[in-house]
Amino acid sequence: MKYYIISGEASGDLHASNLMKGLKRNDEQAQFRGWGGDMMREAGCEIVRHYKDTAIMGFLTVLKNLGKIKENIRLCCKDITEWQPDVLILVDYAGFNLRVAKFAKSAGFTVFYYISPKLWAWNTGRVKKIKKYVDRMYVIFPFEKEFYQKYNYPVDYEGNPLVDAIALRPHQAERFSEFITCYQLPDKPIIALLAGSRSQELKHVLPKMLCMTRHFPDYQFIIAGAPSMTEEDYEPYLKGMNVPVIYGQTYRLLKQSRAALVTSGTATLETAILKTPQVVCYSGEGGAFSYLLFKLFVKVRYISLVNLIMGQEVVKELLMQQLNKKNIKKELQQILPEGPVRQKMLKNYEELNRRLGEPGASERFARQIVKDLRFILGKK
């Protein structure tokens, strides 16, 4: 069958690529086309538009780019119509994907959603659109099943695909000495910097992270290079600084790090699964005004997936104007040394991993998607 897949960021690219591998095992003649990134391309998807050219974040930035967003949606809908897929599989990325879903459903296409938009966080009204435009929803957090039950909308939960990606990662038995030898690094404990996969995140978050280098001279800081970024993207922030960027080895870097500063998103959960203490960092255009908008519209107490899944503050979240030198320094000083704060976080990580379940979610989701699609097409 023909699968048209749309993901709009690095995490969606990762999950979509692993789903594609499972789909091919359950549908040997599967064909893929869509919007995504390098990992989807490597898995066999013909990429129409790379997410690095479409990713836009933040209230004000979205408003400034409405024309560009509308044009991308128009191009996407046109491409779907021309390719005539058996199913459209949307991966998170709500602002874009729900508009495409509306078009696709009205045009008679079958619409599946893999990895629910975070409707529970700030726009529960979008559930009506999900019910109207999406034939099947596949969620990756246990609390999402309960959320959709409130709206009488059945969803499928098969576990969390991040567990798969991390369980299958290479270099799992690597020692710290081997890691620093491989990358010719000094023999000093590491603080990893995960500054996001969008240019706006680098602009607003990375400089604040880098301020910590002068306050922790006994540690080395290393940036986990995002797959959508190049050396030219990081270069303006690193002038006069001895901070290396390592690409394509985020899990490997996190595992060898004493702690991490992590931009909110999937990376917070990846860091927790790998049991690296962290501080969650989020900032964007607009400062205090954007923070006010956030407080007005966001319906959950936390923004990090770690805290949302656990229902409590497991990791510290520094948002907007809270993300400053004083606060970052204070939080790092609490989690770097052995002590009650670090040990409590690690203990909570153990419970988090238990709740996420066993590996194999990507394969289970793929099997269910093929089964559901064959049933729907059979009915037609």
Short mmCIF file of C-alpha atoms in Angstrom, two decimals, residues 19 22-23 26 158 360-372:
data_model
loop_
_atom_site.label_atom_id
_atom_site.label_comp_id
_atom_site.label_asym_id
_atom_site.label_seq_id
_atom_site.Cartn_x
_atom_site.Cartn_y
_atom_site.Cartn_z
CA LEU A 19 7.37 3.06 12.17
CA GLY A 22 7.74 -1.91 11.03
CA LEU A 23 5.29 -1.15 8.22
CA ASN A 26 4.05 -6.07 7.75
CA GLU A 158 1.01 0.14 22.26
CA GLY A 360 8.74 -3.21 20.67
CA ALA A 361 6.20 -0.36 20.48
CA SER A 362 7.10 0.68 16.91
CA GLU A 363 6.53 -2.85 15.65
CA ARG A 364 3.27 -3.19 17.57
CA PHE A 365 1.97 0.11 16.21
CA ALA A 366 2.97 -0.81 12.65
CA ARG A 367 1.18 -4.15 12.88
CA GLN A 368 -1.97 -2.46 14.17
CA ILE A 369 -1.85 0.27 11.51
CA VAL A 370 -1.62 -2.26 8.67
CA LYS A 371 -4.43 -4.29 10.22
CA ASP A 372 -6.66 -1.22 10.62
#
